[in-house]
Amino acid sequence: MFLGRWRRATDDSSLPFDMFDRSYSDAEARRARRMESIYHVGQDKIWDGRAVLRDLIAKHGPPTLAPRERKALARIFAIIMWGELAAWKISAQLAERIVPLEAKLAAASQVHDEARHFYVMHDYLEALGEKPEPMEYWARRVLELTLRTDNLMKKLLGMQLTIETIALTIFQRVRDMKVEPVLSELLVYFEKDEARHVGLGVQLLPPLMAKMTRPQGIDLALFQINVLTSTLISLKRIEPDLLALGVDPRSVLGIGFRKQSEVQDMLRAEFPDWPDDGPVARVFEALAEVLFPSEGADPRVPVPVRIAH
């Protein structure tokens, strides 16, 4: 029923006057309340991006790094900035096309968050003295695969449970490394918002997947492998920039695996029959090992960068 409503909303620009006609089971009602709470919590925790960035610069001084590290940081976070623009567009698609009120509210809250993330990251890079470069091919491919699909399951899997998790992973690693103090404190605000966004996918995706036919399941798995493979290649492409900042790409993967495990735990808490593992996860782990071997320390990893004075 939900997927049918997605298709109808995609094809029909009329108002969904029957959006309140659906009756919920007890479990569905609980999930609906959780999705609605994403919206209300988001409203309570809205932050003024201009004021926060201004106050952090007043506290720490303008962001300053040595030229090599500054360029590396700018290339990585230009990808993040364009990713926030894609997330803004994708969440707007979801807010427009999802019919049930509670999920629509949660997606609408994300639209507001992603718009703020986009302009704040742009303003941060400007304060750093860098103009954002266009995205490299593989990072852009991850976003475009999710942006262009009309399949709700693919869009949720790509946006809420993949792109958001990637962003959280990079935010945490760069923040932990204390690469630059303004950015380190700024990313805390980003992380809190992104964690809420994952919740929408956790609530919406499993009921849709439970109704998949076998061909639909295979198609979704191939889409996920496509997105994850592109993600790994993109990480490999920015490896020199990560190394310039003292960030071992394997540590980024390690955090990513832990966050994916946390998402799986959230899914199983809501849906006890959610599988523990699957072929997609095994393919991803194998590809990660090929591109980023775990044996031996990487001699290219320098001492973590220090702020230039």
Tab-separated table of C-alpha atoms in Angstrom:
chain	number	residue	atom	x	y	z
A	1	MET	CA	0.000	0.000	0.000
A	2	PHE	CA	2.766	2.423	0.981
A	3	LEU	CA	4.764	1.755	-2.198
A	4	GLY	CA	1.628	2.214	-4.264
A	5	ARG	CA	1.081	5.582	-2.592
A	6	TRP	CA	4.657	6.560	-3.444
A	7	ARG	CA	4.096	5.789	-7.111
A	8	ARG	CA	0.791	7.601	-7.210
A	9	ALA	CA	2.254	10.672	-5.517
A	10	THR	CA	5.126	10.642	-7.997
A	11	ASP	CA	2.755	10.580	-10.963
A	12	ASP	CA	-0.013	12.812	-9.604
A	13	SER	CA	0.501	16.403	-8.489
A	14	SER	CA	-2.910	16.651	-6.830
A	15	LEU	CA	-3.271	16.970	-3.063
A	16	PRO	CA	-3.464	13.604	-1.226
A	17	PHE	CA	-6.863	14.125	0.380
A	18	ASP	CA	-6.949	10.477	1.481
A	19	MET	CA	-3.733	10.737	3.503
A	20	PHE	CA	-5.678	10.151	6.754
A	21	ASP	CA	-7.711	7.188	5.456
A	22	ARG	CA	-5.194	4.491	6.311
A	23	SER	CA	-5.720	2.508	9.532
A	24	TYR	CA	-2.582	1.513	11.458
A	25	SER	CA	-1.758	-1.622	13.378
A	26	ASP	CA	-0.296	-1.071	16.859
A	27	ALA	CA	3.262	-1.538	15.559
A	28	GLU	CA	2.658	0.793	12.629
A	29	ALA	CA	1.175	3.406	14.951
A	30	ARG	CA	4.275	3.285	17.164
A	31	ARG	CA	6.545	3.710	14.146
A	32	ALA	CA	4.380	6.576	12.889
A	33	ARG	CA	4.742	8.355	16.234
A	34	ARG	CA	8.508	7.897	16.113
A	35	MET	CA	8.663	9.401	12.620
A	36	GLU	CA	6.508	12.320	13.701
A	37	SER	CA	8.819	12.860	16.678
A	38	ILE	CA	11.759	13.229	14.265
A	39	TYR	CA	10.054	16.354	12.962
A	40	HIS	CA	9.242	17.813	16.393
A	41	VAL	CA	12.691	17.049	17.840
A	42	GLY	CA	14.219	18.642	14.761
A	43	GLN	CA	12.139	21.776	15.360
A	44	ASP	CA	13.253	21.905	18.993
A	45	LYS	CA	16.924	21.525	18.063
A	46	ILE	CA	17.148	23.935	15.122
A	47	TRP	CA	20.379	25.906	15.227
A	48	ASP	CA	21.312	29.124	13.455
A	49	GLY	CA	24.146	28.151	11.139
A	50	ARG	CA	25.374	31.695	10.589
A	51	ALA	CA	25.453	32.443	14.313
A	52	VAL	CA	27.146	29.161	15.230
A	53	LEU	CA	29.885	29.547	12.618
A	54	ARG	CA	30.393	33.215	13.549
A	55	ASP	CA	30.695	32.354	17.256
A	56	LEU	CA	33.137	29.506	16.605
A	57	ILE	CA	35.366	31.748	14.504
A	58	ALA	CA	35.243	34.383	17.251
A	59	LYS	CA	36.235	31.681	19.757
A	60	HIS	CA	39.066	30.022	17.805
A	61	GLY	CA	40.000	32.601	15.191
A	62	PRO	CA	39.615	32.120	11.413
A	63	PRO	CA	40.296	28.521	10.310
A	64	THR	CA	43.960	28.275	9.399
A	65	LEU	CA	46.029	25.353	8.142
A	66	ALA	CA	49.285	24.967	6.253
A	67	PRO	CA	48.676	25.105	2.461
A	68	ARG	CA	48.923	21.345	1.797
A	69	GLU	CA	46.580	20.397	4.631
A	70	ARG	CA	44.203	23.252	3.805
A	71	LYS	CA	43.843	22.045	0.215
A	72	ALA	CA	43.302	18.461	1.361
A	73	LEU	CA	40.654	19.485	3.878
A	74	ALA	CA	38.929	21.668	1.287
A	75	ARG	CA	38.784	18.845	-1.282
A	76	ILE	CA	37.251	16.430	1.243
A	77	PHE	CA	34.688	18.873	2.569
A	78	ALA	CA	33.782	20.189	-0.865
A	79	ILE	CA	32.542	16.625	-1.458
A	80	ILE	CA	30.623	16.875	1.806
A	81	MET	CA	29.173	20.249	0.783
A	82	TRP	CA	27.920	18.974	-2.570
A	83	GLY	CA	26.647	15.882	-0.776
A	84	GLU	CA	24.578	18.119	1.478
A	85	LEU	CA	23.070	19.756	-1.603
A	86	ALA	CA	22.177	16.332	-2.993
A	87	ALA	CA	20.720	15.339	0.395
A	88	TRP	CA	18.673	18.557	0.363
A	89	LYS	CA	17.249	17.634	-3.059
A	90	ILE	CA	16.638	13.978	-2.156
A	91	SER	CA	14.893	14.784	1.123
A	92	ALA	CA	12.737	17.323	-0.748
A	93	GLN	CA	11.759	14.536	-3.152
A	94	LEU	CA	10.787	12.352	-0.208
A	95	ALA	CA	8.831	15.145	1.497
A	96	GLU	CA	6.906	15.799	-1.700
A	97	ARG	CA	6.141	12.223	-2.657
A	98	ILE	CA	5.605	10.325	0.602
A	99	VAL	CA	1.934	10.447	1.516
A	100	PRO	CA	1.565	9.348	5.186
A	101	LEU	CA	1.728	12.466	7.348
A	102	GLU	CA	4.253	11.306	9.938
A	103	ALA	CA	6.864	10.236	7.376
A	104	LYS	CA	6.235	13.383	5.336
A	105	LEU	CA	6.916	15.510	8.435
A	106	ALA	CA	10.184	13.680	9.141
A	107	ALA	CA	11.346	14.170	5.540
A	108	ALA	CA	10.342	17.859	5.662
A	109	SER	CA	12.456	18.326	8.779
A	110	GLN	CA	15.416	16.826	6.943
A	111	VAL	CA	14.970	19.267	4.045
A	112	HIS	CA	15.490	22.148	6.467
A	113	ASP	CA	18.524	20.496	8.072
A	114	GLU	CA	20.247	19.720	4.765
A	115	ALA	CA	19.718	23.262	3.483
A	116	ARG	CA	21.419	24.577	6.625
A	117	HIS	CA	24.274	22.059	6.294
A	118	PHE	CA	24.869	23.101	2.685
A	119	TYR	CA	25.149	26.829	3.275
A	120	VAL	CA	27.136	26.460	6.521
A	121	MET	CA	29.698	24.172	4.869
A	122	HIS	CA	29.983	26.616	1.973
A	123	ASP	CA	30.545	29.477	4.416
A	124	TYR	CA	33.124	27.434	6.349
A	125	LEU	CA	35.121	26.667	3.190
A	126	GLU	CA	34.939	30.352	2.279
A	127	ALA	CA	36.304	31.253	5.732
A	128	LEU	CA	39.061	28.699	5.149
A	129	GLY	CA	39.946	30.598	1.973
A	130	GLU	CA	38.984	27.829	-0.436
A	131	LYS	CA	36.507	27.701	-3.311
A	132	PRO	CA	34.684	24.345	-3.448
A	133	GLU	CA	35.834	22.194	-6.357
A	134	PRO	CA	33.414	20.026	-8.370
A	135	MET	CA	32.984	16.483	-7.044
A	136	GLU	CA	35.159	13.692	-8.356
A	137	TYR	CA	33.353	11.125	-10.512
A	138	TRP	CA	32.783	8.296	-8.029
A	139	ALA	CA	31.461	10.482	-5.209
A	140	ARG	CA	29.127	12.183	-7.667
A	141	ARG	CA	27.981	8.782	-8.896
A	142	VAL	CA	26.907	7.732	-5.388
A	143	LEU	CA	24.714	10.814	-5.090
A	144	GLU	CA	23.296	10.666	-8.606
A	145	LEU	CA	22.302	7.006	-8.291
A	146	THR	CA	20.178	7.945	-5.285
A	147	LEU	CA	18.984	11.277	-6.632
A	148	ARG	CA	17.739	9.896	-9.944
A	149	THR	CA	15.943	6.736	-8.858
A	150	ASP	CA	12.168	6.818	-8.488
A	151	ASN	CA	12.196	3.634	-6.409
A	152	LEU	CA	11.363	4.493	-2.789
A	153	MET	CA	13.333	1.597	-1.304
A	154	LYS	CA	16.435	2.511	-3.299
A	155	LYS	CA	16.113	6.177	-2.377
A	156	LEU	CA	15.779	5.384	1.342
A	157	LEU	CA	18.594	2.838	1.258
A	158	GLY	CA	20.890	5.188	-0.647
A	159	MET	CA	20.051	8.351	1.296
A	160	GLN	CA	19.088	7.459	4.854
A	161	LEU	CA	21.170	4.320	5.386
A	162	THR	CA	24.206	4.876	3.136
A	163	ILE	CA	24.954	8.551	2.380
A	164	GLU	CA	23.973	9.681	5.891
A	165	THR	CA	26.131	6.948	7.443
A	166	ILE	CA	29.097	7.935	5.256
A	167	ALA	CA	28.733	11.558	6.336
A	168	LEU	CA	28.577	10.592	10.008
A	169	THR	CA	31.685	8.449	9.583
A	170	ILE	CA	33.795	11.222	8.023
A	171	PHE	CA	32.514	13.790	10.511
A	172	GLN	CA	33.494	11.626	13.467
A	173	ARG	CA	36.967	10.767	12.179
A	174	VAL	CA	37.918	14.343	11.254
A	175	ARG	CA	36.491	15.620	14.537
A	176	ASP	CA	38.379	12.981	16.533
A	177	MET	CA	41.631	13.979	14.813
A	178	LYS	CA	41.078	17.637	15.824
A	179	VAL	CA	42.240	18.687	12.371
A	180	GLU	CA	40.917	22.251	12.769
A	181	PRO	CA	39.081	23.545	15.877
A	182	VAL	CA	36.293	25.510	14.175
A	183	LEU	CA	35.413	22.508	12.018
A	184	SER	CA	35.701	20.054	14.924
A	185	GLU	CA	33.089	21.927	16.951
A	186	LEU	CA	30.911	22.655	13.925
A	187	LEU	CA	30.670	18.984	13.010
A	188	VAL	CA	29.036	18.186	16.356
A	189	TYR	CA	25.977	20.125	15.161
A	190	PHE	CA	26.001	18.290	11.832
A	191	GLU	CA	26.264	14.882	13.501
A	192	LYS	CA	23.247	15.423	15.752
A	193	ASP	CA	21.104	16.317	12.749
A	194	GLU	CA	22.339	13.438	10.596
A	195	ALA	CA	21.679	10.885	13.345
A	196	ARG	CA	17.978	11.832	13.262
A	197	HIS	CA	17.874	11.381	9.505
A	198	VAL	CA	18.985	7.756	9.765
A	199	GLY	CA	15.911	7.138	11.933
A	200	LEU	CA	13.532	7.800	9.036
A	201	GLY	CA	15.137	5.035	6.983
A	202	VAL	CA	15.094	2.650	9.948
A	203	GLN	CA	11.337	3.146	10.351
A	204	LEU	CA	10.314	3.140	6.678
A	205	LEU	CA	12.583	0.742	4.803
A	206	PRO	CA	12.008	-2.664	6.483
A	207	PRO	CA	8.190	-2.776	6.002
A	208	LEU	CA	8.703	-2.024	2.313
A	209	MET	CA	11.426	-4.649	1.959
A	210	ALA	CA	9.221	-7.242	3.649
A	211	LYS	CA	6.797	-6.981	0.705
A	212	MET	CA	9.440	-7.337	-2.013
A	213	THR	CA	9.268	-10.040	-4.612
A	214	ARG	CA	12.451	-12.010	-5.236
A	215	PRO	CA	13.294	-10.038	-8.422
A	216	GLN	CA	12.766	-6.779	-6.516
A	217	GLY	CA	15.081	-8.026	-3.767
A	218	ILE	CA	17.797	-8.881	-6.283
A	219	ASP	CA	17.398	-5.493	-7.969
A	220	LEU	CA	17.684	-3.684	-4.627
A	221	ALA	CA	20.786	-5.709	-3.677
A	222	LEU	CA	22.449	-4.851	-6.994
A	223	PHE	CA	21.658	-1.170	-6.412
A	224	GLN	CA	23.188	-1.341	-2.929
A	225	ILE	CA	26.340	-3.043	-4.237
A	226	ASN	CA	26.580	-0.366	-6.946
A	227	VAL	CA	26.331	2.442	-4.371
A	228	LEU	CA	28.739	0.829	-1.907
A	229	THR	CA	31.316	-0.023	-4.581
A	230	SER	CA	31.237	3.563	-5.833
A	231	THR	CA	31.632	4.734	-2.228
A	232	LEU	CA	34.748	2.614	-1.711
A	233	ILE	CA	36.328	3.784	-4.961
A	234	SER	CA	35.555	7.386	-3.998
A	235	LEU	CA	37.259	6.832	-0.636
A	236	LYS	CA	40.267	5.445	-2.495
A	237	ARG	CA	40.337	8.535	-4.714
A	238	ILE	CA	40.520	10.888	-1.715
A	239	GLU	CA	43.038	8.687	0.111
A	240	PRO	CA	45.934	11.132	-0.529
A	241	ASP	CA	43.925	13.953	1.046
A	242	LEU	CA	43.012	11.839	4.067
A	243	LEU	CA	46.655	10.848	4.507
A	244	ALA	CA	47.703	14.509	4.279
A	245	LEU	CA	45.496	15.164	7.307
A	246	GLY	CA	46.872	12.191	9.226
A	247	VAL	CA	43.695	10.151	8.719
A	248	ASP	CA	44.206	6.484	7.850
A	249	PRO	CA	41.417	5.495	5.396
A	250	ARG	CA	41.177	2.141	7.195
A	251	SER	CA	40.146	3.985	10.339
A	252	VAL	CA	37.361	5.659	8.360
A	253	LEU	CA	36.223	2.227	7.199
A	254	GLY	CA	36.391	0.919	10.760
A	255	ILE	CA	34.087	3.666	11.996
A	256	GLY	CA	31.840	3.056	8.982
A	257	PHE	CA	31.525	-0.638	9.797
A	258	ARG	CA	30.686	0.181	13.422
A	259	LYS	CA	28.036	2.685	12.385
A	260	GLN	CA	26.531	0.206	9.949
A	261	SER	CA	26.443	-2.314	12.790
A	262	GLU	CA	24.655	0.239	14.976
A	263	VAL	CA	22.082	0.796	12.213
A	264	GLN	CA	21.594	-2.968	11.928
A	265	ASP	CA	21.015	-3.128	15.685
A	266	MET	CA	18.415	-0.355	15.385
A	267	LEU	CA	16.688	-2.253	12.591
A	268	ARG	CA	16.636	-5.487	14.573
A	269	ALA	CA	15.255	-3.669	17.616
A	270	GLU	CA	12.306	-2.548	15.476
A	271	PHE	CA	12.069	-5.674	13.339
A	272	PRO	CA	13.338	-8.830	15.119
A	273	ASP	CA	13.327	-10.826	11.867
A	274	TRP	CA	15.811	-8.455	10.230
A	275	PRO	CA	18.717	-10.656	8.970
A	276	ASP	CA	22.059	-10.530	10.789
A	277	ASP	CA	24.126	-10.499	7.617
A	278	GLY	CA	23.745	-10.836	3.901
A	279	PRO	CA	25.646	-11.233	0.658
A	280	VAL	CA	25.803	-7.459	0.110
A	281	ALA	CA	27.671	-6.974	3.403
A	282	ARG	CA	30.115	-9.749	2.530
A	283	VAL	CA	30.768	-8.287	-0.931
A	284	PHE	CA	31.372	-4.868	0.623
A	285	GLU	CA	33.803	-6.258	3.212
A	286	ALA	CA	35.715	-8.146	0.518
A	287	LEU	CA	36.013	-5.057	-1.681
A	288	ALA	CA	37.113	-2.977	1.301
A	289	GLU	CA	39.872	-5.479	2.058
A	290	VAL	CA	41.053	-5.432	-1.561
A	291	LEU	CA	41.213	-1.625	-1.749
A	292	PHE	CA	42.384	-1.035	1.829
A	293	PRO	CA	44.318	-4.102	3.059
A	294	SER	CA	44.220	-4.447	6.820
A	295	GLU	CA	47.609	-6.125	7.235
A	296	GLY	CA	50.528	-3.888	8.178
A	297	ALA	CA	50.733	-0.248	9.106
A	298	ASP	CA	50.620	2.262	6.283
A	299	PRO	CA	53.947	4.143	6.254
A	300	ARG	CA	52.307	7.006	4.328
A	301	VAL	CA	50.203	8.039	7.341
A	302	PRO	CA	51.915	11.142	8.775
A	303	VAL	CA	51.735	12.578	12.243
A	304	PRO	CA	48.312	14.300	12.632
A	305	VAL	CA	48.370	17.845	11.299
A	306	ARG	CA	48.791	20.800	13.564
A	307	ILE	CA	47.198	24.185	13.115
A	308	ALA	CA	49.471	26.689	11.412
A	309	HIS	CA	50.140	29.916	13.298
